[in-house]
Each structure stands twice: as C-alpha cells, then as structure tokens.
CSV table of N, CA and C in Angstrom, one decimal:
chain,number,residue,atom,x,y,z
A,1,UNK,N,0.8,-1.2,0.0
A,1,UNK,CA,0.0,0.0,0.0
A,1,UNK,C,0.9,1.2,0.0
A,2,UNK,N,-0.1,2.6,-0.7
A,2,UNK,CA,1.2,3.3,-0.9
A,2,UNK,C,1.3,4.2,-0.1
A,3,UNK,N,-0.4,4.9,0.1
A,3,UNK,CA,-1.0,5.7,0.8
A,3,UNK,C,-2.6,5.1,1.4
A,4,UNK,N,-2.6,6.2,2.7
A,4,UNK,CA,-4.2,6.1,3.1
A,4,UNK,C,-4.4,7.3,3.7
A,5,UNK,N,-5.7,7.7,3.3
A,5,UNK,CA,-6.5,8.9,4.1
A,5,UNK,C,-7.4,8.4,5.0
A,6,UNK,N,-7.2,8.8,5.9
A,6,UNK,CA,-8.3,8.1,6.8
A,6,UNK,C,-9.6,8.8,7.5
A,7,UNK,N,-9.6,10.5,6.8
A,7,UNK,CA,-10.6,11.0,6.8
A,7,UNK,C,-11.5,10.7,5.3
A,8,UNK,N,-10.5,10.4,4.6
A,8,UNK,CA,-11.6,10.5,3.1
A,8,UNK,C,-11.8,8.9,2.9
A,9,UNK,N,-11.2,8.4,4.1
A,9,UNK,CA,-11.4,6.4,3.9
A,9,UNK,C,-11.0,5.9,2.2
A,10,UNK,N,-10.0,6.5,1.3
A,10,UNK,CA,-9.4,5.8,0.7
A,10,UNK,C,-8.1,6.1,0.3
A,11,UNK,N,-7.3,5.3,-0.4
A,11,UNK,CA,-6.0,5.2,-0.9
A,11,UNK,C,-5.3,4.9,-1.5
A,12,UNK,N,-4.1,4.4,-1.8
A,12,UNK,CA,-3.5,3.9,-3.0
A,12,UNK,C,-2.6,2.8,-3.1
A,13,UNK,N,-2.9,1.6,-4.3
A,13,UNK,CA,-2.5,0.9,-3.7
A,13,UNK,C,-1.5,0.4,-4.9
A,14,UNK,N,-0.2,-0.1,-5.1
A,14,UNK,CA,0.5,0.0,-6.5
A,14,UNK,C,1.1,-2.3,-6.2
A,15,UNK,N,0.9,-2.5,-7.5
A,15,UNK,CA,1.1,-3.5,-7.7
A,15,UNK,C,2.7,-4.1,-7.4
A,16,UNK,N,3.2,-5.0,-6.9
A,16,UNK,CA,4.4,-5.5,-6.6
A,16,UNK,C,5.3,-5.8,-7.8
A,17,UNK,N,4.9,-5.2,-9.1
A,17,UNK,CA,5.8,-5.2,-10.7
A,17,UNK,C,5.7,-4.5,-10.7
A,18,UNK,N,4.7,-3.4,-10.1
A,18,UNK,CA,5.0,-1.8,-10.3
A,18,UNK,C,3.8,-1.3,-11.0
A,19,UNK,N,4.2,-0.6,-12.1
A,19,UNK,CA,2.8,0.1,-12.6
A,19,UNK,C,1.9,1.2,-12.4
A,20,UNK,N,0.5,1.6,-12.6
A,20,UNK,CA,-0.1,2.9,-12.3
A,20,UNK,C,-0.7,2.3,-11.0
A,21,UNK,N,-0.9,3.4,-10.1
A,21,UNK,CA,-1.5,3.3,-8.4
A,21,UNK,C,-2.8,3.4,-8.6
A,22,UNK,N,-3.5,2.0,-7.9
A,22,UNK,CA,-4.7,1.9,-8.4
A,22,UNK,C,-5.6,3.0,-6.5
A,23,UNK,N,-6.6,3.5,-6.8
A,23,UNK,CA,-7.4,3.7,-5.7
A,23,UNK,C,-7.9,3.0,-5.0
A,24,UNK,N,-8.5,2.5,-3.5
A,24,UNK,CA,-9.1,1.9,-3.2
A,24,UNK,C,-9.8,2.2,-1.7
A,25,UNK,N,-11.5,1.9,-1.6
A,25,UNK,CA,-11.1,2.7,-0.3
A,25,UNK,C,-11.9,1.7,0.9
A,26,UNK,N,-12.3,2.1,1.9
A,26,UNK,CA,-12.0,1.4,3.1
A,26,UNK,C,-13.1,0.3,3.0
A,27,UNK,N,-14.5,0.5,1.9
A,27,UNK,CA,-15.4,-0.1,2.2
A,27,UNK,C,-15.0,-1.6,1.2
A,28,UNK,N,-13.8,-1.2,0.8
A,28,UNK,CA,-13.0,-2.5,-0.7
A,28,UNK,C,-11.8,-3.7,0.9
A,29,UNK,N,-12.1,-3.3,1.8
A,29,UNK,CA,-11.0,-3.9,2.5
A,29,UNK,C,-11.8,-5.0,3.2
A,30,UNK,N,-11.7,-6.5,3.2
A,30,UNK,CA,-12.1,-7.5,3.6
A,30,UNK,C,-11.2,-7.9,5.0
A,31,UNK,N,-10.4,-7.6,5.5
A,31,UNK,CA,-9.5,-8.4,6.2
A,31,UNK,C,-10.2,-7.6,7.5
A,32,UNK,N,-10.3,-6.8,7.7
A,32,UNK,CA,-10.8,-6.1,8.9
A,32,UNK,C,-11.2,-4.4,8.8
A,33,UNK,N,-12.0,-3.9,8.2
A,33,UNK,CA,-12.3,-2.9,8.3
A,33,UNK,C,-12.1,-1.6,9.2
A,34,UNK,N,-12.4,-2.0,10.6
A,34,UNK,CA,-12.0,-1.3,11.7
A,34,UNK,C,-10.5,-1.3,11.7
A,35,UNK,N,-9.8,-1.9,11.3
A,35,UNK,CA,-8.2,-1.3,11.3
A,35,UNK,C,-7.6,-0.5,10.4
A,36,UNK,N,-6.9,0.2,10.6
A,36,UNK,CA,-6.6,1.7,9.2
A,36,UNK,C,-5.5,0.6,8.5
A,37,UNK,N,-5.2,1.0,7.2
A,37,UNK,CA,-3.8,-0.2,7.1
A,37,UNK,C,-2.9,0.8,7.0
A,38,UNK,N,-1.8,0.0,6.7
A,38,UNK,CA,-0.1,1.2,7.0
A,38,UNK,C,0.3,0.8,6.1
A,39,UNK,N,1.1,2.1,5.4
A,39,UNK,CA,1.3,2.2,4.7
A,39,UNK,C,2.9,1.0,4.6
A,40,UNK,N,2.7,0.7,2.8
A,40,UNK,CA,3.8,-0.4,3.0
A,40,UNK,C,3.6,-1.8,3.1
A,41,UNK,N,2.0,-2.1,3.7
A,41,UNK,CA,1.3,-2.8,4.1
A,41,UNK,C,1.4,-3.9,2.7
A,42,UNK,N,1.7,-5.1,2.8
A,42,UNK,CA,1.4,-6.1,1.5
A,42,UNK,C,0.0,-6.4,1.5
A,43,UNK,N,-0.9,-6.5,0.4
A,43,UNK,CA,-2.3,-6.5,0.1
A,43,UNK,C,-2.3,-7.1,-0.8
A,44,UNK,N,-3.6,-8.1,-0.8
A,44,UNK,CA,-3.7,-9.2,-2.0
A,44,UNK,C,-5.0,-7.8,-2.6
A,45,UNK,N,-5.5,-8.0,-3.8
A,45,UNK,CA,-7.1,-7.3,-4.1
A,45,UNK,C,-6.8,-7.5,-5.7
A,46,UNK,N,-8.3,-7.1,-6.0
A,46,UNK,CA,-8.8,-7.8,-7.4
A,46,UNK,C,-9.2,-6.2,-8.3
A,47,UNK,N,-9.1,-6.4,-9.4
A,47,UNK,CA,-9.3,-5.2,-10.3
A,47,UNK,C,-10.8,-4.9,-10.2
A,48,UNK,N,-11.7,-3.8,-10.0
A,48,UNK,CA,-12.9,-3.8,-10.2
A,48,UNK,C,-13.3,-2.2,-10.7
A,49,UNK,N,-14.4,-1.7,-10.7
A,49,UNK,CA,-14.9,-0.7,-10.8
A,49,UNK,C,-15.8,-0.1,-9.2
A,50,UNK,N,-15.3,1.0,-9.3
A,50,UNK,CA,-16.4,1.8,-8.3
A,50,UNK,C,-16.8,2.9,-8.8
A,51,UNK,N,-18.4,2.8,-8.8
A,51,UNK,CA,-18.8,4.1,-9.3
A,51,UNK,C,-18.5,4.8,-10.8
A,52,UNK,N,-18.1,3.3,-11.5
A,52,UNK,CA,-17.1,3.9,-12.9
A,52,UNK,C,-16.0,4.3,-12.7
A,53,UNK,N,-15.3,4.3,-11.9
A,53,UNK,CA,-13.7,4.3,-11.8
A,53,UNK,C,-12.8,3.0,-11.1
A,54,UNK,N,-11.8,2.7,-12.2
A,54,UNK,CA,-11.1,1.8,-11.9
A,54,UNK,C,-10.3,1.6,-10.5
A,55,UNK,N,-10.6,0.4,-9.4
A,55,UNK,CA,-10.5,0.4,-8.4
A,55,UNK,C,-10.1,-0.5,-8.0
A,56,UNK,N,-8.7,-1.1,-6.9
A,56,UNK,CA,-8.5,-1.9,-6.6
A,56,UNK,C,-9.8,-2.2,-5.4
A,57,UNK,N,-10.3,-3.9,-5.4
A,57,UNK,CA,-11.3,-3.8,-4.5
A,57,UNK,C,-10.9,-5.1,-3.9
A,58,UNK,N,-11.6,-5.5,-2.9
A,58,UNK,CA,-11.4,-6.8,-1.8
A,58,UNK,C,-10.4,-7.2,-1.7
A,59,UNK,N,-9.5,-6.3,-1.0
A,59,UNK,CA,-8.5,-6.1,-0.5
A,59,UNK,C,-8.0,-7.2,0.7
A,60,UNK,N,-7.3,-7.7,1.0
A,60,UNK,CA,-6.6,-8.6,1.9
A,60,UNK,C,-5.6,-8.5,2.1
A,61,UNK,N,-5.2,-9.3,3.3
A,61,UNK,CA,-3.9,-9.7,4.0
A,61,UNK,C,-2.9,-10.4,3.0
A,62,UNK,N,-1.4,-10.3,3.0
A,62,UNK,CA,-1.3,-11.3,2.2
A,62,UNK,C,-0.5,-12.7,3.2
C-alpha cells in the first residue's frame, strides 16, 4: 500500500511489478475494516470498478 486517508477512507494501492497506483477505499478492504492499514502494508485485491472508476477492491492480507 502506498498511501491512506483516513478521513476521506481511501487510498493507493500500486502492484508489486509496479505500474499505475490503483485507488481503493476502506469499504473494498475485507481483512478487517475497523483497522486503518499502514502504509507499505502487503495486500492481495482484485481489479474492479467503483462508481465507474477503476478500483482496486477486496483487498486482503497477504
């Protein structure tokens, strides 16, 4: 993970090959919601849409 806002509940999250930083935000996180994540944080998540914008979503532990 690259970033997180934890007033605007989303963030950024960039693939481990690298690439463009996908957004994602708190309601895309399955592993525990109530915990903010930190940055740096390794995350499994799946390519999806939110709202019409490309979004990393169901986010996990890895």
């Amino acid at each position: 993970m690259k970033s997180f806002n934890p007033l605007l509940g989303r963030g950024l999250i960039e693939a481990d090959s690298g690439g463009e930083y996908l957004v994602f935000e708190r309601s895309g996180i399955y592993f525990n919601p109530q915990i903010r994540p930190l940055v740096g944080q390794r995350l499994t998540y799946e390519l999806g849409a939110v709202r019409g914008e490309r979004q990393a979503v169901r986010l996990g532990n890895v």
